[in-house]
Amino acid sequence: MAEFRDHPLYICKNCRNPLALQRDLLSKDFWGKSGPAYLFSHAMNIIVGRKEDRKLITGAYSVADIYCCNCGEILGWKYLRVYEVKQKFKEGKFIIETAKIAREY
């Protein structure tokens, strides 16, 4: 964790594994399966699951669930492919549910 000392980050609530840097947070205005979620440009220490097509509130997407690589907790998903032109900004980004993470300074 020394390499993150000067960078606020988000960690897994279950095992405290670093998952995303504060500077990679794009929006706090998203929803996951169980409630509020954040959109990140990058995530680390995760496992990306199988690709699947999912119909979400804003349209159809190809997504893959993401898991903490340390404890296996499901955290949210990665947008692999976006079909709606207005939603293209999400492609390659990560949704992480706020109930699954904590902010560490």
CSV table of N, CA, C and O in Angstrom, one decimal:
chain,number,residue,atom,x,y,z
A,1,MET,N,0.8,-1.2,0.0
A,1,MET,CA,0.0,0.0,0.0
A,1,MET,C,0.9,1.3,0.0
A,1,MET,O,0.4,2.3,-0.2
A,2,ALA,N,2.2,1.1,0.2
A,2,ALA,CA,3.0,2.3,0.2
A,2,ALA,C,3.0,3.1,-1.1
A,2,ALA,O,3.0,4.3,-1.1
A,3,GLU,N,2.8,2.4,-2.2
A,3,GLU,CA,2.7,3.1,-3.5
A,3,GLU,C,1.5,4.0,-3.6
A,3,GLU,O,1.4,4.9,-4.5
A,4,PHE,N,0.5,3.9,-2.8
A,4,PHE,CA,-0.7,4.6,-2.8
A,4,PHE,C,-0.8,5.7,-1.7
A,4,PHE,O,-1.8,6.4,-1.5
A,5,ARG,N,0.3,5.8,-1.0
A,5,ARG,CA,0.3,6.7,0.2
A,5,ARG,C,-0.3,8.1,0.0
A,5,ARG,O,-1.0,8.6,0.8
A,6,ASP,N,0.1,8.7,-1.1
A,6,ASP,CA,-0.3,10.1,-1.4
A,6,ASP,C,-1.5,10.2,-2.3
A,6,ASP,O,-1.8,11.3,-2.8
A,7,HIS,N,-2.2,9.1,-2.5
A,7,HIS,CA,-3.3,9.1,-3.4
A,7,HIS,C,-4.5,8.5,-2.7
A,7,HIS,O,-4.5,7.3,-2.4
A,8,PRO,N,-5.6,9.3,-2.4
A,8,PRO,CA,-6.8,8.7,-1.8
A,8,PRO,C,-7.3,7.6,-2.8
A,8,PRO,O,-7.2,7.7,-4.0
A,9,LEU,N,-7.8,6.5,-2.2
A,9,LEU,CA,-8.3,5.4,-3.0
A,9,LEU,C,-9.5,4.8,-2.3
A,9,LEU,O,-9.8,5.0,-1.2
A,10,TYR,N,-10.1,3.9,-3.1
A,10,TYR,CA,-11.3,3.1,-2.7
A,10,TYR,C,-10.8,1.7,-2.5
A,10,TYR,O,-10.1,1.2,-3.4
A,11,ILE,N,-11.3,1.1,-1.4
A,11,ILE,CA,-10.8,-0.2,-1.1
A,11,ILE,C,-12.1,-1.1,-0.9
A,11,ILE,O,-13.2,-0.6,-0.7
A,12,CYS,N,-11.9,-2.4,-1.0
A,12,CYS,CA,-12.9,-3.4,-0.8
A,12,CYS,C,-13.3,-3.4,0.7
A,12,CYS,O,-12.4,-3.4,1.6
A,13,LYS,N,-14.6,-3.2,1.0
A,13,LYS,CA,-15.0,-3.2,2.4
A,13,LYS,C,-14.8,-4.5,3.1
A,13,LYS,O,-14.6,-4.6,4.3
A,14,ASN,N,-14.8,-5.6,2.3
A,14,ASN,CA,-14.7,-6.9,2.9
A,14,ASN,C,-13.3,-7.2,3.3
A,14,ASN,O,-13.1,-7.8,4.4
A,15,CYS,N,-12.3,-6.9,2.5
A,15,CYS,CA,-10.9,-7.3,2.8
A,15,CYS,C,-9.9,-6.2,2.7
A,15,CYS,O,-8.7,-6.4,2.9
A,16,ARG,N,-10.3,-4.9,2.4
A,16,ARG,CA,-9.4,-3.8,2.4
A,16,ARG,C,-8.4,-3.8,1.2
A,16,ARG,O,-7.5,-3.0,1.2
A,17,ASN,N,-8.7,-4.6,0.2
A,17,ASN,CA,-7.9,-4.6,-1.0
A,17,ASN,C,-8.1,-3.3,-1.8
A,17,ASN,O,-9.2,-2.9,-2.0
A,18,PRO,N,-7.0,-2.6,-2.3
A,18,PRO,CA,-7.2,-1.4,-3.1
A,18,PRO,C,-7.9,-1.7,-4.4
A,18,PRO,O,-7.5,-2.7,-5.1
A,19,LEU,N,-8.9,-0.9,-4.8
A,19,LEU,CA,-9.6,-1.2,-6.0
A,19,LEU,C,-9.6,-0.1,-7.0
A,19,LEU,O,-9.6,-0.3,-8.2
A,20,ALA,N,-9.6,1.2,-6.6
A,20,ALA,CA,-9.6,2.3,-7.5
A,20,ALA,C,-9.0,3.6,-6.9
A,20,ALA,O,-9.2,3.7,-5.7
A,21,LEU,N,-8.4,4.4,-7.7
A,21,LEU,CA,-7.9,5.6,-7.2
A,21,LEU,C,-8.9,6.7,-7.2
A,21,LEU,O,-9.8,6.7,-8.2
A,22,GLN,N,-8.9,7.6,-6.3
A,22,GLN,CA,-9.9,8.8,-6.3
A,22,GLN,C,-9.8,9.5,-7.6
A,22,GLN,O,-10.9,9.9,-8.1
A,23,ARG,N,-8.7,9.7,-8.2
A,23,ARG,CA,-8.6,10.4,-9.5
A,23,ARG,C,-9.2,9.7,-10.7
A,23,ARG,O,-9.5,10.4,-11.7
A,24,ASP,N,-9.5,8.5,-10.5
A,24,ASP,CA,-10.2,7.7,-11.6
A,24,ASP,C,-11.7,7.7,-11.4
A,24,ASP,O,-12.4,7.1,-12.2
A,25,LEU,N,-12.2,8.4,-10.4
A,25,LEU,CA,-13.7,8.5,-10.2
A,25,LEU,C,-14.3,9.5,-11.2
A,25,LEU,O,-13.9,10.6,-11.2
A,26,LEU,N,-15.2,9.0,-12.0
A,26,LEU,CA,-15.8,9.8,-13.0
A,26,LEU,C,-17.2,10.4,-12.6
A,26,LEU,O,-17.5,11.5,-12.9
A,27,SER,N,-18.0,9.6,-11.8
A,27,SER,CA,-19.3,10.0,-11.4
A,27,SER,C,-19.8,9.2,-10.2
A,27,SER,O,-19.5,8.1,-10.1
A,28,LYS,N,-20.5,9.9,-9.4
A,28,LYS,CA,-21.2,9.3,-8.2
A,28,LYS,C,-22.7,9.1,-8.5
A,28,LYS,O,-23.4,8.8,-7.6
A,29,ASP,N,-23.1,9.3,-9.7
A,29,ASP,CA,-24.5,9.4,-10.0
A,29,ASP,C,-25.0,8.1,-10.8
A,29,ASP,O,-25.6,8.2,-11.9
A,30,PHE,N,-24.6,6.9,-10.3
A,30,PHE,CA,-25.0,5.7,-11.0
A,30,PHE,C,-25.7,4.7,-10.0
A,30,PHE,O,-25.6,4.9,-8.8
A,31,TRP,N,-26.3,3.7,-10.6
A,31,TRP,CA,-26.9,2.7,-9.7
A,31,TRP,C,-26.4,1.3,-10.1
A,31,TRP,O,-26.3,1.0,-11.3
A,32,GLY,N,-26.2,0.5,-9.1
A,32,GLY,CA,-25.8,-0.9,-9.3
A,32,GLY,C,-27.0,-1.8,-9.0
A,32,GLY,O,-28.1,-1.4,-8.9
A,33,LYS,N,-26.7,-3.1,-8.9
A,33,LYS,CA,-27.8,-4.1,-8.6
A,33,LYS,C,-28.5,-3.8,-7.3
A,33,LYS,O,-29.6,-4.0,-7.1
A,34,SER,N,-27.7,-3.4,-6.3
A,34,SER,CA,-28.2,-3.2,-4.9
A,34,SER,C,-28.3,-1.8,-4.4
A,34,SER,O,-28.5,-1.5,-3.2
A,35,GLY,N,-28.1,-0.8,-5.3
A,35,GLY,CA,-28.2,0.6,-4.9
A,35,GLY,C,-27.2,1.5,-5.5
A,35,GLY,O,-26.7,1.2,-6.6
A,36,PRO,N,-26.8,2.6,-4.9
A,36,PRO,CA,-25.9,3.6,-5.4
A,36,PRO,C,-24.6,3.0,-5.8
A,36,PRO,O,-24.1,2.1,-5.2
A,37,ALA,N,-24.0,3.6,-6.9
A,37,ALA,CA,-22.7,3.1,-7.4
A,37,ALA,C,-21.9,4.2,-8.0
A,37,ALA,O,-22.5,5.3,-8.3
A,38,TYR,N,-20.6,4.0,-8.2
A,38,TYR,CA,-19.8,5.0,-8.8
A,38,TYR,C,-19.3,4.5,-10.1
A,38,TYR,O,-19.1,3.3,-10.3
A,39,LEU,N,-19.0,5.4,-11.0
A,39,LEU,CA,-18.4,5.1,-12.3
A,39,LEU,C,-16.9,5.5,-12.3
A,39,LEU,O,-16.6,6.6,-12.0
A,40,PHE,N,-16.0,4.5,-12.5
A,40,PHE,CA,-14.6,4.7,-12.6
A,40,PHE,C,-14.0,4.5,-13.9
A,40,PHE,O,-14.5,3.6,-14.7
A,41,SER,N,-13.0,5.2,-14.3
A,41,SER,CA,-12.3,5.0,-15.6
A,41,SER,C,-11.4,3.8,-15.5
A,41,SER,O,-11.2,3.2,-16.5
A,42,HIS,N,-10.8,3.5,-14.3
A,42,HIS,CA,-9.9,2.4,-14.2
A,42,HIS,C,-10.3,1.7,-12.8
A,42,HIS,O,-10.7,2.3,-11.9
A,43,ALA,N,-9.9,0.4,-12.8
A,43,ALA,CA,-10.0,-0.3,-11.5
A,43,ALA,C,-8.8,-1.3,-11.5
A,43,ALA,O,-8.3,-1.6,-12.5
A,44,MET,N,-8.4,-1.7,-10.3
A,44,MET,CA,-7.3,-2.6,-10.1
A,44,MET,C,-7.6,-3.7,-9.1
A,44,MET,O,-8.6,-3.6,-8.4
A,45,ASN,N,-6.8,-4.7,-9.1
A,45,ASN,CA,-7.0,-5.8,-8.2
A,45,ASN,C,-8.4,-6.4,-8.3
A,45,ASN,O,-9.0,-6.8,-7.3
A,46,ILE,N,-8.9,-6.6,-9.5
A,46,ILE,CA,-10.2,-7.2,-9.8
A,46,ILE,C,-10.0,-8.3,-10.7
A,46,ILE,O,-9.0,-8.5,-11.5
A,47,ILE,N,-11.1,-9.2,-10.7
A,47,ILE,CA,-11.2,-10.2,-11.7
A,47,ILE,C,-12.4,-9.9,-12.5
A,47,ILE,O,-13.5,-9.6,-12.0
A,48,VAL,N,-12.3,-9.9,-13.9
A,48,VAL,CA,-13.4,-9.7,-14.8
A,48,VAL,C,-14.0,-11.0,-15.1
A,48,VAL,O,-13.4,-11.9,-15.6
A,49,GLY,N,-15.3,-11.1,-14.9
A,49,GLY,CA,-16.1,-12.3,-15.2
A,49,GLY,C,-16.4,-12.5,-16.7
A,49,GLY,O,-15.9,-11.8,-17.5
A,50,ARG,N,-17.4,-13.4,-16.9
A,50,ARG,CA,-17.8,-13.7,-18.3
A,50,ARG,C,-18.6,-12.6,-18.9
A,50,ARG,O,-19.4,-11.9,-18.2
A,51,LYS,N,-18.5,-12.4,-20.1
A,51,LYS,CA,-19.2,-11.4,-20.9
A,51,LYS,C,-20.7,-11.8,-21.0
A,51,LYS,O,-21.0,-13.0,-21.2
A,52,GLU,N,-21.6,-10.9,-20.8
A,52,GLU,CA,-23.0,-11.2,-21.0
A,52,GLU,C,-23.7,-9.9,-21.4
A,52,GLU,O,-23.3,-8.8,-21.1
A,53,ASP,N,-24.8,-10.1,-22.2
A,53,ASP,CA,-25.6,-9.0,-22.6
A,53,ASP,C,-26.7,-8.8,-21.5
A,53,ASP,O,-27.3,-9.7,-21.0
A,54,ARG,N,-26.8,-7.5,-21.2
A,54,ARG,CA,-27.7,-7.1,-20.1
A,54,ARG,C,-28.5,-5.9,-20.5
A,54,ARG,O,-28.0,-4.9,-21.1
A,55,LYS,N,-29.8,-5.9,-20.2
A,55,LYS,CA,-30.7,-4.8,-20.4
A,55,LYS,C,-30.7,-4.0,-19.1
A,55,LYS,O,-31.2,-4.5,-18.1
A,56,LEU,N,-30.2,-2.8,-19.1
A,56,LEU,CA,-30.1,-1.9,-17.9
A,56,LEU,C,-31.0,-0.7,-18.1
A,56,LEU,O,-31.7,-0.6,-19.2
A,57,ILE,N,-31.1,0.1,-17.2
A,57,ILE,CA,-32.1,1.3,-17.2
A,57,ILE,C,-31.9,2.1,-18.5
A,57,ILE,O,-32.8,2.6,-19.1
A,58,THR,N,-30.6,2.3,-18.8
A,58,THR,CA,-30.3,3.3,-20.0
A,58,THR,C,-30.1,2.6,-21.3
A,58,THR,O,-29.7,3.2,-22.3
A,59,GLY,N,-30.4,1.2,-21.4
A,59,GLY,CA,-30.2,0.6,-22.6
A,59,GLY,C,-29.6,-0.8,-22.5
A,59,GLY,O,-29.4,-1.4,-21.4
A,60,ALA,N,-29.2,-1.4,-23.7
A,60,ALA,CA,-28.6,-2.7,-23.8
A,60,ALA,C,-27.1,-2.6,-23.8
A,60,ALA,O,-26.6,-1.7,-24.5
A,61,TYR,N,-26.4,-3.5,-23.1
A,61,TYR,CA,-25.0,-3.4,-23.0
A,61,TYR,C,-24.4,-4.8,-22.9
A,61,TYR,O,-25.1,-5.8,-22.5
A,62,SER,N,-23.2,-5.0,-23.3
A,62,SER,CA,-22.4,-6.2,-23.0
A,62,SER,C,-21.5,-5.8,-21.8
A,62,SER,O,-20.8,-4.8,-21.9
A,63,VAL,N,-21.7,-6.6,-20.8
A,63,VAL,CA,-21.0,-6.3,-19.5
A,63,VAL,C,-20.4,-7.5,-19.0
A,63,VAL,O,-20.7,-8.6,-19.4
A,64,ALA,N,-19.5,-7.4,-18.0
A,64,ALA,CA,-18.9,-8.5,-17.3
A,64,ALA,C,-18.9,-8.1,-15.8
A,64,ALA,O,-18.4,-7.0,-15.5
A,65,ASP,N,-19.4,-9.0,-14.9
A,65,ASP,CA,-19.3,-8.7,-13.5
A,65,ASP,C,-17.8,-8.6,-13.1
A,65,ASP,O,-17.0,-9.3,-13.7
A,66,ILE,N,-17.5,-7.8,-12.1
A,66,ILE,CA,-16.2,-7.7,-11.6
A,66,ILE,C,-16.2,-8.1,-10.1
A,66,ILE,O,-17.1,-7.9,-9.4
A,67,TYR,N,-15.0,-8.7,-9.7
A,67,TYR,CA,-14.9,-9.3,-8.4
A,67,TYR,C,-13.6,-8.8,-7.8
A,67,TYR,O,-12.6,-8.6,-8.5
A,68,CYS,N,-13.5,-8.7,-6.5
A,68,CYS,CA,-12.3,-8.4,-5.8
A,68,CYS,C,-11.4,-9.6,-6.0
A,68,CYS,O,-11.8,-10.8,-5.7
A,69,CYS,N,-10.1,-9.4,-6.4
A,69,CYS,CA,-9.2,-10.5,-6.6
A,69,CYS,C,-8.7,-11.2,-5.3
A,69,CYS,O,-8.2,-12.3,-5.4
A,70,ASN,N,-8.9,-10.5,-4.2
A,70,ASN,CA,-8.5,-11.1,-2.9
A,70,ASN,C,-9.5,-11.9,-2.2
A,70,ASN,O,-9.2,-13.0,-1.9
A,71,CYS,N,-10.7,-11.4,-2.1
A,71,CYS,CA,-11.8,-12.1,-1.4
A,71,CYS,C,-12.9,-12.7,-2.2
A,71,CYS,O,-13.7,-13.4,-1.8
A,72,GLY,N,-13.0,-12.3,-3.5
A,72,GLY,CA,-14.0,-12.8,-4.4
A,72,GLY,C,-15.3,-12.0,-4.4
A,72,GLY,O,-16.3,-12.4,-5.0
A,73,GLU,N,-15.4,-11.0,-3.5
A,73,GLU,CA,-16.7,-10.2,-3.4
A,73,GLU,C,-17.1,-9.6,-4.8
A,73,GLU,O,-16.2,-9.0,-5.5
A,74,ILE,N,-18.3,-9.8,-5.2
A,74,ILE,CA,-18.8,-9.1,-6.4
A,74,ILE,C,-18.9,-7.7,-6.1
A,74,ILE,O,-19.5,-7.3,-5.1
A,75,LEU,N,-18.3,-6.8,-7.0
A,75,LEU,CA,-18.3,-5.4,-6.7
A,75,LEU,C,-19.2,-4.6,-7.6
A,75,LEU,O,-19.7,-3.5,-7.3
A,76,GLY,N,-19.4,-5.1,-8.8
A,76,GLY,CA,-20.2,-4.3,-9.8
A,76,GLY,C,-20.0,-5.0,-11.2
A,76,GLY,O,-19.9,-6.2,-11.3
A,77,TRP,N,-19.7,-4.1,-12.2
A,77,TRP,CA,-19.5,-4.7,-13.6
A,77,TRP,C,-18.6,-3.7,-14.4
A,77,TRP,O,-18.5,-2.5,-14.0
A,78,LYS,N,-18.1,-4.3,-15.5
A,78,LYS,CA,-17.4,-3.5,-16.5
A,78,LYS,C,-18.2,-3.4,-17.7
A,78,LYS,O,-18.8,-4.4,-18.2
A,79,TYR,N,-18.4,-2.2,-18.3
A,79,TYR,CA,-19.1,-2.0,-19.6
A,79,TYR,C,-18.1,-2.5,-20.7
A,79,TYR,O,-17.1,-1.8,-20.9
A,80,LEU,N,-18.4,-3.5,-21.4
A,80,LEU,CA,-17.5,-4.0,-22.5
A,80,LEU,C,-17.9,-3.4,-23.8
A,80,LEU,O,-17.1,-3.1,-24.6
A,81,ARG,N,-19.2,-3.4,-24.0
A,81,ARG,CA,-19.7,-2.8,-25.3
A,81,ARG,C,-21.0,-2.1,-25.0
A,81,ARG,O,-21.9,-2.5,-24.3
A,82,VAL,N,-21.1,-0.9,-25.6
A,82,VAL,CA,-22.3,0.0,-25.4
A,82,VAL,C,-23.0,0.1,-26.8
A,82,VAL,O,-22.3,0.4,-27.8
A,83,TYR,N,-24.3,-0.1,-26.9
A,83,TYR,CA,-25.0,-0.1,-28.2
A,83,TYR,C,-25.6,1.3,-28.4
A,83,TYR,O,-25.9,1.6,-29.6
A,84,GLU,N,-26.0,2.0,-27.4
A,84,GLU,CA,-26.6,3.3,-27.6
A,84,GLU,C,-25.5,4.4,-27.8
A,84,GLU,O,-24.6,4.5,-26.9
A,85,VAL,N,-25.6,5.2,-28.8
A,85,VAL,CA,-24.6,6.2,-29.1
A,85,VAL,C,-24.5,7.2,-27.9
A,85,VAL,O,-23.3,7.5,-27.6
A,86,LYS,N,-25.6,7.6,-27.3
A,86,LYS,CA,-25.5,8.5,-26.2
A,86,LYS,C,-24.8,8.0,-25.0
A,86,LYS,O,-24.4,8.7,-24.1
A,87,GLN,N,-24.7,6.7,-24.9
A,87,GLN,CA,-24.1,6.0,-23.7
A,87,GLN,C,-22.6,5.5,-24.0
A,87,GLN,O,-22.0,4.9,-23.1
A,88,LYS,N,-22.1,5.8,-25.1
A,88,LYS,CA,-20.7,5.3,-25.5
A,88,LYS,C,-19.6,5.7,-24.5
A,88,LYS,O,-18.6,5.0,-24.4
A,89,PHE,N,-19.8,6.8,-23.8
A,89,PHE,CA,-18.8,7.2,-22.8
A,89,PHE,C,-18.6,6.2,-21.7
A,89,PHE,O,-17.5,6.2,-21.1
A,90,LYS,N,-19.5,5.2,-21.6
A,90,LYS,CA,-19.4,4.2,-20.5
A,90,LYS,C,-18.5,3.0,-21.0
A,90,LYS,O,-18.0,2.3,-20.1
A,91,GLU,N,-18.3,2.9,-22.2
A,91,GLU,CA,-17.5,1.7,-22.8
A,91,GLU,C,-16.1,1.7,-22.1
A,91,GLU,O,-15.4,2.6,-22.1
A,92,GLY,N,-15.8,0.5,-21.6
A,92,GLY,CA,-14.5,0.3,-21.0
A,92,GLY,C,-14.4,0.7,-19.5
A,92,GLY,O,-13.4,0.6,-18.9
A,93,LYS,N,-15.5,1.3,-19.0
A,93,LYS,CA,-15.5,1.9,-17.6
A,93,LYS,C,-16.1,0.8,-16.7
A,93,LYS,O,-16.6,-0.2,-17.0
A,94,PHE,N,-16.0,1.2,-15.4
A,94,PHE,CA,-16.3,0.2,-14.3
A,94,PHE,C,-17.4,0.8,-13.4
A,94,PHE,O,-17.3,2.0,-12.9
A,95,ILE,N,-18.4,0.1,-13.1
A,95,ILE,CA,-19.4,0.4,-12.0
A,95,ILE,C,-19.0,-0.4,-10.8
A,95,ILE,O,-18.9,-1.6,-10.8
A,96,ILE,N,-18.8,0.4,-9.7
A,96,ILE,CA,-18.6,-0.3,-8.4
A,96,ILE,C,-19.6,0.2,-7.4
A,96,ILE,O,-19.8,1.5,-7.2
A,97,GLU,N,-20.3,-0.7,-6.8
A,97,GLU,CA,-21.4,-0.3,-5.8
A,97,GLU,C,-20.8,0.3,-4.6
A,97,GLU,O,-19.8,-0.3,-4.0
A,98,THR,N,-21.4,1.3,-4.1
A,98,THR,CA,-20.9,2.0,-2.9
A,98,THR,C,-21.0,1.1,-1.7
A,98,THR,O,-20.1,1.3,-0.7
A,99,ALA,N,-21.9,0.2,-1.6
A,99,ALA,CA,-22.0,-0.7,-0.4
A,99,ALA,C,-20.8,-1.6,-0.3
A,99,ALA,O,-20.6,-2.2,0.7
A,100,LYS,N,-20.0,-1.8,-1.4
A,100,LYS,CA,-18.9,-2.7,-1.5
A,100,LYS,C,-17.6,-2.1,-1.2
A,100,LYS,O,-16.6,-2.8,-1.1
A,101,ILE,N,-17.5,-0.8,-1.2
A,101,ILE,CA,-16.2,-0.1,-1.1
A,101,ILE,C,-16.2,0.9,0.1
A,101,ILE,O,-17.3,1.4,0.6
A,102,ALA,N,-15.0,1.3,0.5
A,102,ALA,CA,-14.8,2.4,1.4
A,102,ALA,C,-13.7,3.3,0.9
A,102,ALA,O,-12.8,2.8,0.1
A,103,ARG,N,-13.7,4.5,1.3
A,103,ARG,CA,-12.6,5.5,0.8
A,103,ARG,C,-11.6,5.5,1.9
A,103,ARG,O,-11.8,5.5,3.1
A,104,GLU,N,-10.3,5.4,1.4
A,104,GLU,CA,-9.2,5.4,2.4
A,104,GLU,C,-8.3,6.6,1.9
A,104,GLU,O,-8.0,6.8,0.8
A,105,TYR,N,-7.8,7.3,2.9
A,105,TYR,CA,-6.9,8.5,2.7
A,105,TYR,C,-5.5,8.2,2.9
A,105,TYR,O,-5.1,7.4,3.7
